[in-house]
Short mmCIF file of C-alpha atoms in Angstrom, two decimals:
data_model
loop_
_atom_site.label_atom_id
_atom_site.label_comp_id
_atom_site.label_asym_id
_atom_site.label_seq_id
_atom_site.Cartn_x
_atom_site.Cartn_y
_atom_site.Cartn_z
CA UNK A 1 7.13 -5.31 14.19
CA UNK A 2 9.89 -7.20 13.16
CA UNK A 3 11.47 -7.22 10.09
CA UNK A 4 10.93 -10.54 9.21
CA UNK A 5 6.97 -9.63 9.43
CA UNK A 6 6.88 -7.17 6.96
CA UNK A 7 4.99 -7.95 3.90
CA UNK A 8 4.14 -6.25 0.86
CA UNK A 9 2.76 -8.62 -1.83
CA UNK A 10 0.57 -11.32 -1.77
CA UNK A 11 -2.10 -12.99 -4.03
CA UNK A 12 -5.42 -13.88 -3.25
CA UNK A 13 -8.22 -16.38 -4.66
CA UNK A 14 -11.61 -14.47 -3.66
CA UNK A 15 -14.83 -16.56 -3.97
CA UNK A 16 -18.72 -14.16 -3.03
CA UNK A 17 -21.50 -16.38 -1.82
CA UNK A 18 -23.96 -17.98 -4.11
CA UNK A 19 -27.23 -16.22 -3.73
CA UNK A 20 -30.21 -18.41 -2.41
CA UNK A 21 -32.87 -20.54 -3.85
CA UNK A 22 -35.96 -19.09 -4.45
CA UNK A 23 -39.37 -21.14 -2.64
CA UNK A 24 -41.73 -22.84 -5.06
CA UNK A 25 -44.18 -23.41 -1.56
CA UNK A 26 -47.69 -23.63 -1.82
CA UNK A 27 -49.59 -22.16 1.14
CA UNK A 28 -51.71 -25.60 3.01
CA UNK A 29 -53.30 -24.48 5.69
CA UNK A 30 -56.57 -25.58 7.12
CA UNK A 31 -59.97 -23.55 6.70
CA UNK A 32 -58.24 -21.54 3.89
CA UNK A 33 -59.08 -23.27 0.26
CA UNK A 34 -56.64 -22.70 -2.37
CA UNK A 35 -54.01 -21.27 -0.54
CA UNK A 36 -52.05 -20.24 -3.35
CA UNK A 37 -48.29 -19.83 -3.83
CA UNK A 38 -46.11 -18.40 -0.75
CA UNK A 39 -43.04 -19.11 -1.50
CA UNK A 40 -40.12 -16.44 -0.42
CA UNK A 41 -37.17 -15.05 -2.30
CA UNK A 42 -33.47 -16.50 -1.60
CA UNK A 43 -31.18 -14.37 0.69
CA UNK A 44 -27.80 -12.44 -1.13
CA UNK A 45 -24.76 -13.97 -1.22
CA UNK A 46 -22.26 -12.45 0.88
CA UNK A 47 -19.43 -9.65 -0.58
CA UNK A 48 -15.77 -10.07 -0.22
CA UNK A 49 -15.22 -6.32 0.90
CA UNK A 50 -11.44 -4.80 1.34
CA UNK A 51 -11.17 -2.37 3.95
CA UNK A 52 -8.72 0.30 4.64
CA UNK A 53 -7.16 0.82 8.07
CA UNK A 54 -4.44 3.56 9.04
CA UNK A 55 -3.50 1.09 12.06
CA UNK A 56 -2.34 -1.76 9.87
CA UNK A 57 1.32 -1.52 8.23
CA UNK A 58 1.71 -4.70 6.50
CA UNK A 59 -0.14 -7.90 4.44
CA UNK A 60 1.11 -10.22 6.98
CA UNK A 61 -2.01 -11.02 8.44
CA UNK A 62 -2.69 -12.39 4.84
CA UNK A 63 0.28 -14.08 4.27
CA UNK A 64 -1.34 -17.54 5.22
CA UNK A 65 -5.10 -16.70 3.82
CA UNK A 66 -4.69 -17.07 0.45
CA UNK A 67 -8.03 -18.30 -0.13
CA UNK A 68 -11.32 -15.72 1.07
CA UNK A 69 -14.52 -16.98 0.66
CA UNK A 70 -17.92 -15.37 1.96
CA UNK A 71 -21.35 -17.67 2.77
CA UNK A 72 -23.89 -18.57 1.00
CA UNK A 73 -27.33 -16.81 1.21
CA UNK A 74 -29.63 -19.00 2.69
CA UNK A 75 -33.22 -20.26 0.47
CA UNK A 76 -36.28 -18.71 0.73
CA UNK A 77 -39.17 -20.56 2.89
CA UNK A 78 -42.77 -20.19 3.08
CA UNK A 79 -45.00 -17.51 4.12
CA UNK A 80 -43.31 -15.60 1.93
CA UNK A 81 -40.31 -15.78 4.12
CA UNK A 82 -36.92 -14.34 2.69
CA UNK A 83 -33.76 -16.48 3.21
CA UNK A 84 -30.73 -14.66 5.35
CA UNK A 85 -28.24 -13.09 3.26
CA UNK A 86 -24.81 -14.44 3.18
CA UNK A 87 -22.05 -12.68 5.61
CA UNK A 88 -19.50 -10.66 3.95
CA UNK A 89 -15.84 -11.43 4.25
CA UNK A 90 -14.25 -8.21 5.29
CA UNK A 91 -10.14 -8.01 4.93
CA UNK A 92 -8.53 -5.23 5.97
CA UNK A 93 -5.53 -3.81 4.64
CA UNK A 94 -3.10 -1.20 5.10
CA UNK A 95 -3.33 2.57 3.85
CA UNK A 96 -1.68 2.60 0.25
CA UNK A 97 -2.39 -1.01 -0.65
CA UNK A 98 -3.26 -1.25 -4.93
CA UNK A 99 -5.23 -4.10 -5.96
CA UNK A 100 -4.49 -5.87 -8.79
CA UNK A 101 -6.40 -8.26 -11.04
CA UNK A 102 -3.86 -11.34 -11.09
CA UNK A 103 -4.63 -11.98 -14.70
CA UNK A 104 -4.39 -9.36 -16.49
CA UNK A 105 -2.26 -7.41 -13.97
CA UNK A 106 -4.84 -4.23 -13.98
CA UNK A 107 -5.26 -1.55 -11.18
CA UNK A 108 -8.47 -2.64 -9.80
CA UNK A 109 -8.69 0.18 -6.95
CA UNK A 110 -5.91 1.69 -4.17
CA UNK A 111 -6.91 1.87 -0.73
CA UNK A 112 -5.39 5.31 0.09
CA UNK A 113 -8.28 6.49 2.78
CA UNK A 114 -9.14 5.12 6.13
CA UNK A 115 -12.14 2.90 6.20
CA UNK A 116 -12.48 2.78 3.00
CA UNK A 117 -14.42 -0.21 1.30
CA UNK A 118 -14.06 -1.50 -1.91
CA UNK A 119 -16.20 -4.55 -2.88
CA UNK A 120 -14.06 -7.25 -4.80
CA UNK A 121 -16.42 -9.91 -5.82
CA UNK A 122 -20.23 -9.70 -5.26
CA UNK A 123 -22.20 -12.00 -3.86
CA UNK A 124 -25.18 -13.33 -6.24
CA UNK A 125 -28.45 -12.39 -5.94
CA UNK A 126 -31.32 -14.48 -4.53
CA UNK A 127 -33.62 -16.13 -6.64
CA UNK A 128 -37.47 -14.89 -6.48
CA UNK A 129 -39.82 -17.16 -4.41
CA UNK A 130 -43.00 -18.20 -6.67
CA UNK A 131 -45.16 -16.25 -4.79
CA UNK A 132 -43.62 -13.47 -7.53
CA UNK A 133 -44.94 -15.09 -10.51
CA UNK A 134 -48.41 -15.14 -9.26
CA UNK A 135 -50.73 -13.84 -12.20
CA UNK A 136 -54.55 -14.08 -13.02
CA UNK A 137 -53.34 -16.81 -15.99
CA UNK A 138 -51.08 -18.59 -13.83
CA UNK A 139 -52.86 -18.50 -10.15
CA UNK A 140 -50.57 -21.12 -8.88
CA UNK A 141 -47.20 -21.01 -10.11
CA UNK A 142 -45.41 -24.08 -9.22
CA UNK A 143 -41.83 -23.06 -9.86
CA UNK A 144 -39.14 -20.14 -8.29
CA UNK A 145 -36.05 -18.84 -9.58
CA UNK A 146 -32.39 -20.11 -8.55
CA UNK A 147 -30.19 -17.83 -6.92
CA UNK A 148 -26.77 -16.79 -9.23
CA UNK A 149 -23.39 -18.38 -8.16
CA UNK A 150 -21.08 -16.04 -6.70
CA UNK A 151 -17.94 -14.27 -8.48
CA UNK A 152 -14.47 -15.80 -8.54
CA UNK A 153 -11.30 -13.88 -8.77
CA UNK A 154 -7.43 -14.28 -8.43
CA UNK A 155 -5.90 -10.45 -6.98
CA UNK A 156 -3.09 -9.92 -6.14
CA UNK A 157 -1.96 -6.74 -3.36
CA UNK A 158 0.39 -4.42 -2.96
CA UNK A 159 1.77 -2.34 -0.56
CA UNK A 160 2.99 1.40 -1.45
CA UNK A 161 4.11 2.72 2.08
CA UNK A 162 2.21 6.45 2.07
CA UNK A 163 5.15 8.79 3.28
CA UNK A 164 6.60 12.29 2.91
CA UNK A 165 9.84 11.88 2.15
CA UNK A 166 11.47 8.90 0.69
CA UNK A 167 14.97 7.80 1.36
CA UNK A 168 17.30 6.55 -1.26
CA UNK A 169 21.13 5.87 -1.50
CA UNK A 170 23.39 3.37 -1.72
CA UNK A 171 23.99 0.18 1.09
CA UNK A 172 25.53 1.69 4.22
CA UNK A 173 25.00 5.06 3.28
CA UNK A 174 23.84 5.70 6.52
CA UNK A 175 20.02 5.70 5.55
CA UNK A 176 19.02 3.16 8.76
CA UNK A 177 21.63 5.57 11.15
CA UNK A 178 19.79 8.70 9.61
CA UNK A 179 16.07 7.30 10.69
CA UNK A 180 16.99 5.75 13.90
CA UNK A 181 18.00 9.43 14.76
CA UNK A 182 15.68 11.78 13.45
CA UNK A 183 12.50 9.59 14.21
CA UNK A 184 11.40 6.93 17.00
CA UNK A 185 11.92 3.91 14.29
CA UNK A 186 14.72 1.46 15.45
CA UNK A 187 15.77 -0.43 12.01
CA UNK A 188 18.72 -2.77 12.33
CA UNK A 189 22.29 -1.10 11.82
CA UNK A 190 25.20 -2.64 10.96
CA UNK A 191 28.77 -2.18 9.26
CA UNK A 192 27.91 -4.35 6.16
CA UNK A 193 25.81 -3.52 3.02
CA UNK A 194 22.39 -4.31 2.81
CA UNK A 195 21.61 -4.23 6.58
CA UNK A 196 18.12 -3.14 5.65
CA UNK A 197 16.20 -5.78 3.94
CA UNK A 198 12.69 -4.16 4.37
CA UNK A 199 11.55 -1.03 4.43
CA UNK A 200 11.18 1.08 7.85
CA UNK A 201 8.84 4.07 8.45
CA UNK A 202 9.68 6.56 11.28
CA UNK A 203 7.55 9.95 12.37
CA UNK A 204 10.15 13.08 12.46
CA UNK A 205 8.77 15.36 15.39
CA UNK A 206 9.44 18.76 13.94
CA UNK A 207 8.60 22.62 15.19
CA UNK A 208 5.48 23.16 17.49
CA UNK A 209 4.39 19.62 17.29
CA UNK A 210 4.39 19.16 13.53
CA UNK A 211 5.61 16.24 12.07
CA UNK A 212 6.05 14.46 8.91
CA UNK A 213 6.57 10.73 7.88
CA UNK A 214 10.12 9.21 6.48
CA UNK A 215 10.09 5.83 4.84
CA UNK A 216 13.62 4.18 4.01
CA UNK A 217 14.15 1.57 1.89
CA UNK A 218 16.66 -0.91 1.16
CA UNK A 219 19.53 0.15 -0.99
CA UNK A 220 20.11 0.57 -4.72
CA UNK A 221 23.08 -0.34 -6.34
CA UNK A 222 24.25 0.22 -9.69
CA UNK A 223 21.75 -2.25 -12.20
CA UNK A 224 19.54 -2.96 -10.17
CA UNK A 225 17.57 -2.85 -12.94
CA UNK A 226 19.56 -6.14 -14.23
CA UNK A 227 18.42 -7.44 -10.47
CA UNK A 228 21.19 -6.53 -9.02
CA UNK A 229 21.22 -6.34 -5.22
CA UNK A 230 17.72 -6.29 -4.21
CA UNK A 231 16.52 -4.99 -7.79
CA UNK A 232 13.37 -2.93 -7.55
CA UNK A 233 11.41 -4.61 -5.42
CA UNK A 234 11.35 -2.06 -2.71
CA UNK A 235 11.65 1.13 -4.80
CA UNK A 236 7.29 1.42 -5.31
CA UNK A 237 7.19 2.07 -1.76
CA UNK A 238 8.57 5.71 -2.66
CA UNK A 239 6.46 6.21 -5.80
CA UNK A 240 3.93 8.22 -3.59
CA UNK A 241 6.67 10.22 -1.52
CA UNK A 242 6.66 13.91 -2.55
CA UNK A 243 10.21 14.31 -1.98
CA UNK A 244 13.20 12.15 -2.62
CA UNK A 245 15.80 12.30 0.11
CA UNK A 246 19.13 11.43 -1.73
CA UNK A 247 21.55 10.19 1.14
CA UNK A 248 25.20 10.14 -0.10
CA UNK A 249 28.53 9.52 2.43
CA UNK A 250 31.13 12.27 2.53
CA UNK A 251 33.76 9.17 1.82
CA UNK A 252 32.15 8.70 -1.51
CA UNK A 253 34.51 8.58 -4.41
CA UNK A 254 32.42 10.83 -6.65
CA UNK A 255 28.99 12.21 -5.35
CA UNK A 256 28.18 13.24 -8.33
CA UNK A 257 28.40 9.87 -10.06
CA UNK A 258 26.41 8.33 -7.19
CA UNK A 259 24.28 10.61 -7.54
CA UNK A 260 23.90 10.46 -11.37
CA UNK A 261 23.76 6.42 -11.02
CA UNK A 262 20.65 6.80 -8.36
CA UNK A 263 19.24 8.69 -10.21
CA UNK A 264 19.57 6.86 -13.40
CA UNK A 265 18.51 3.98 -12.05
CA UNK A 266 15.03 5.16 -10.70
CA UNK A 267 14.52 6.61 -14.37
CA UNK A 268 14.95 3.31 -15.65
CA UNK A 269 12.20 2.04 -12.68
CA UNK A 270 9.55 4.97 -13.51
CA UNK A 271 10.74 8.59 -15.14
CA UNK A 272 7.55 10.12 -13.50
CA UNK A 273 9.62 9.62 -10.27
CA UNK A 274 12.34 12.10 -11.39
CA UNK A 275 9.09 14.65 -11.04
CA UNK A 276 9.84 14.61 -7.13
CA UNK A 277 10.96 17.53 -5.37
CA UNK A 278 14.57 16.29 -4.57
CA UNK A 279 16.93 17.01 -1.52
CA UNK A 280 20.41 15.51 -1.00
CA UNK A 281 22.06 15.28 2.07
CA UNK A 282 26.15 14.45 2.28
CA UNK A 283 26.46 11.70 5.25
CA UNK A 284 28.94 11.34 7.58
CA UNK A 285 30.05 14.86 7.23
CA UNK A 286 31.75 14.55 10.91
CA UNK A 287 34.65 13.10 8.60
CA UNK A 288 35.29 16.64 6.90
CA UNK A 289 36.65 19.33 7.88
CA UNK A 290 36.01 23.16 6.94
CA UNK A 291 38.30 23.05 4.15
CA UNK A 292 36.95 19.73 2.57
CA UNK A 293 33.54 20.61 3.50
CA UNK A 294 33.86 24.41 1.45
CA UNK A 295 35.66 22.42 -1.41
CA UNK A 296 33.13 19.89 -1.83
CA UNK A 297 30.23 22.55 -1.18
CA UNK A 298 31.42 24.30 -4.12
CA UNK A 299 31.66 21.20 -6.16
CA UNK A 300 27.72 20.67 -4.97
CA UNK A 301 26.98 24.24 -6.10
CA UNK A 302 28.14 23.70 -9.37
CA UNK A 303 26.51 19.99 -9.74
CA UNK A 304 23.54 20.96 -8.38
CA UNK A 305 23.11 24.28 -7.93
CA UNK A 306 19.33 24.00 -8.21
CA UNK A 307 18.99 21.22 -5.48
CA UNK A 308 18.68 21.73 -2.54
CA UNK A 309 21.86 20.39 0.20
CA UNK A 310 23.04 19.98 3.66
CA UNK A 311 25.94 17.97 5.15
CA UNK A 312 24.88 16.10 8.15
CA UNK A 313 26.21 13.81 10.60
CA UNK A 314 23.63 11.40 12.57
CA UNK A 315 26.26 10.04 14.65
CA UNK A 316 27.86 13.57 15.72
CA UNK A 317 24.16 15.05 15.67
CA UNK A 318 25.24 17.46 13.02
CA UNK A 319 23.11 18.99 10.85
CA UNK A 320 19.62 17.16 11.58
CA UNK A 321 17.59 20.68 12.39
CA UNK A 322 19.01 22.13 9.12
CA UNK A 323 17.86 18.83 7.14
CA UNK A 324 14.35 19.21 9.23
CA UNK A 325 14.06 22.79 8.52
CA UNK A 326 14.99 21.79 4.41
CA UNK A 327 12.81 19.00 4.25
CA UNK A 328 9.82 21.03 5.86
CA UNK A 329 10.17 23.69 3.33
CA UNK A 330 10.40 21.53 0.65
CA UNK A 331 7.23 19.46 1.69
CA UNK A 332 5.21 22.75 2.17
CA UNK A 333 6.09 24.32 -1.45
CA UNK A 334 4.95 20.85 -2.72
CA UNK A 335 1.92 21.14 -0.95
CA UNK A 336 1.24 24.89 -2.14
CA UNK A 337 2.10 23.70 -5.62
CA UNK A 338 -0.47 21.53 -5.48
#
């Protein structure tokens, strides 16, 4: 899919069918005196249902249905005969989709399992044909219930890409180079920031067949909480990662202040993301050599000496296993945590 197609927030106007009529008939049939009432209850309006599928990676199928509306049950008849209920609207959407009443901007429900329904708006119910109100006072009830209008509601969705590991760095940090290597993905690279413009997901085949999901986002630059750059629009697509993948180039002037700026800024986003297991990787480490690389080890050591690093290179092919092998551990401690 191309970039262009990739969307992550839209709002909807749902509208449920309006439940049907209830039948005031009065049975008139010949040889039977006093038929009495016969009058059938109104069908169900129909549902608007979301539905999750693990095939679908984007809202663009919504982008141009901004308005969902299910039928109308149909009206009861005679012979007791009970109108058709309305059809339900169905709309699927991706894996990690949160829905969102418009209004008040509450978490309605997340979509995080396949097939997974979630009814938006009901349909109303169908009014009761006379033949209910039938009694020995009131033998022949001339009058049936309505059916109840249908639910209205203005949603909006979006999309939290469900991966493992999240990347996050700077523009032309190497983030797009790093994916296109390590996974099947193909995002656009290019010498220029802000290449990436929406996020890409890639599968990284790992030991005897596992694998594990990567998502990588566009770039953060310093205040992007200000809107800066691309702001935060992108950065809930790692809220559900486990671990943070903090890509930094061996070039940098200070990888500790890049570091310490990333990291400030997705504080500033949501603190409960600085609760991920973290692992940094120094890009472009094909530009060091042994000395540099021990020197600026040792500075790692003493920045981070609890976190996790590797230097890698995705254009020399340096590195990648031992970033695998990292990244696997890391994932599987997380999951044993849990």
């Amino acid at each position: 899919m191309t970039e262009g197609n990739f969307v992550d927030y839209i709002k909807l106007h749902l509208k449920s069918g309006n439940g049907g009529k209830g039948s005031a008939h009065l049975r008139r049939e010949k040889y039977i005196p006093k038929g009495g009432p016969d009058g059938g209850d109104g069908g169900r309006g129909g549902h608007v249902i979301f539905k999750a599928n693990k095939d679908l990676w984007t809202l663009f199928h919504l982008k141009f249905k901004r308005h969902l509306k299910a039928t109308h049950g149909e009206h009861g008849s005679k012979q007791t005969s009970t109108g058709a209920d309305g059809e339900d609207q169905y709309v699927e959407v991706p894996l990690g989709t949160v829905i969102r009443d418009t209004n008040t901007n509450e978490v309605i429900k997340e979509m995080t399992e396949h097939e997974e329904e979630y009814i938006a708006v009901e349909g109303g119910m169908g009014g009761k044909g006379n033949a209910h109100f039938k009694s020995s006072t009131n033998q022949t009830p001339r009058f049936a219930q309505p059916g109840i209008p249908g639910e209205e509601k203005d949603i909006t969705l979006e999309l939290k890409l469900l991966a493992d590991v999240g990347l996050v760095g700077f523009p032309n940090a190497g983030k797009s180079t790093l994916l296109s290597v390590i996974t099947a993905a193909k995002p656009k690279i290019a010498n220029y920031e802000f290449t990436t413009l929406k996020p890409n997901l890639g599968i990284v085949e790992y030991r005897n067949y596992k694998t594990f999901v990567v998502a990588d986002i566009p770039g953060i630059i310093e205040g992007a909480a200000e809107g800066k750059g691309l702001g935060y629009r992108f950065l809930r697509h790692i809220e559900r990662n486990s671990t943070l993948l903090f890509l930094i180039p061996a070039d940098a002037p200070s990888v500790k202040e890049q570091y310490e700026i990333l990291l400030d800024e997705l504080r500033r986003y949501n603190p409960e993301l600085l609760d991920k297991s973290r692992v940094i990787a120094i890009s472009k480490g094909d530009l060091l050599d042994e000395e540099l690389k021990a020197e600026l080890a040792q500075e790692l050591e003493d920045a981070f000496g609890n976190i996790p690093h590797v230097f890698i290179s995705s254009i020399a092919q340096q590195g990648l296993m031992e970033l695998k092998d990292l990244l696997w551990k890391t994932l599987n401690e997380d999951k044993a945590a849990d």
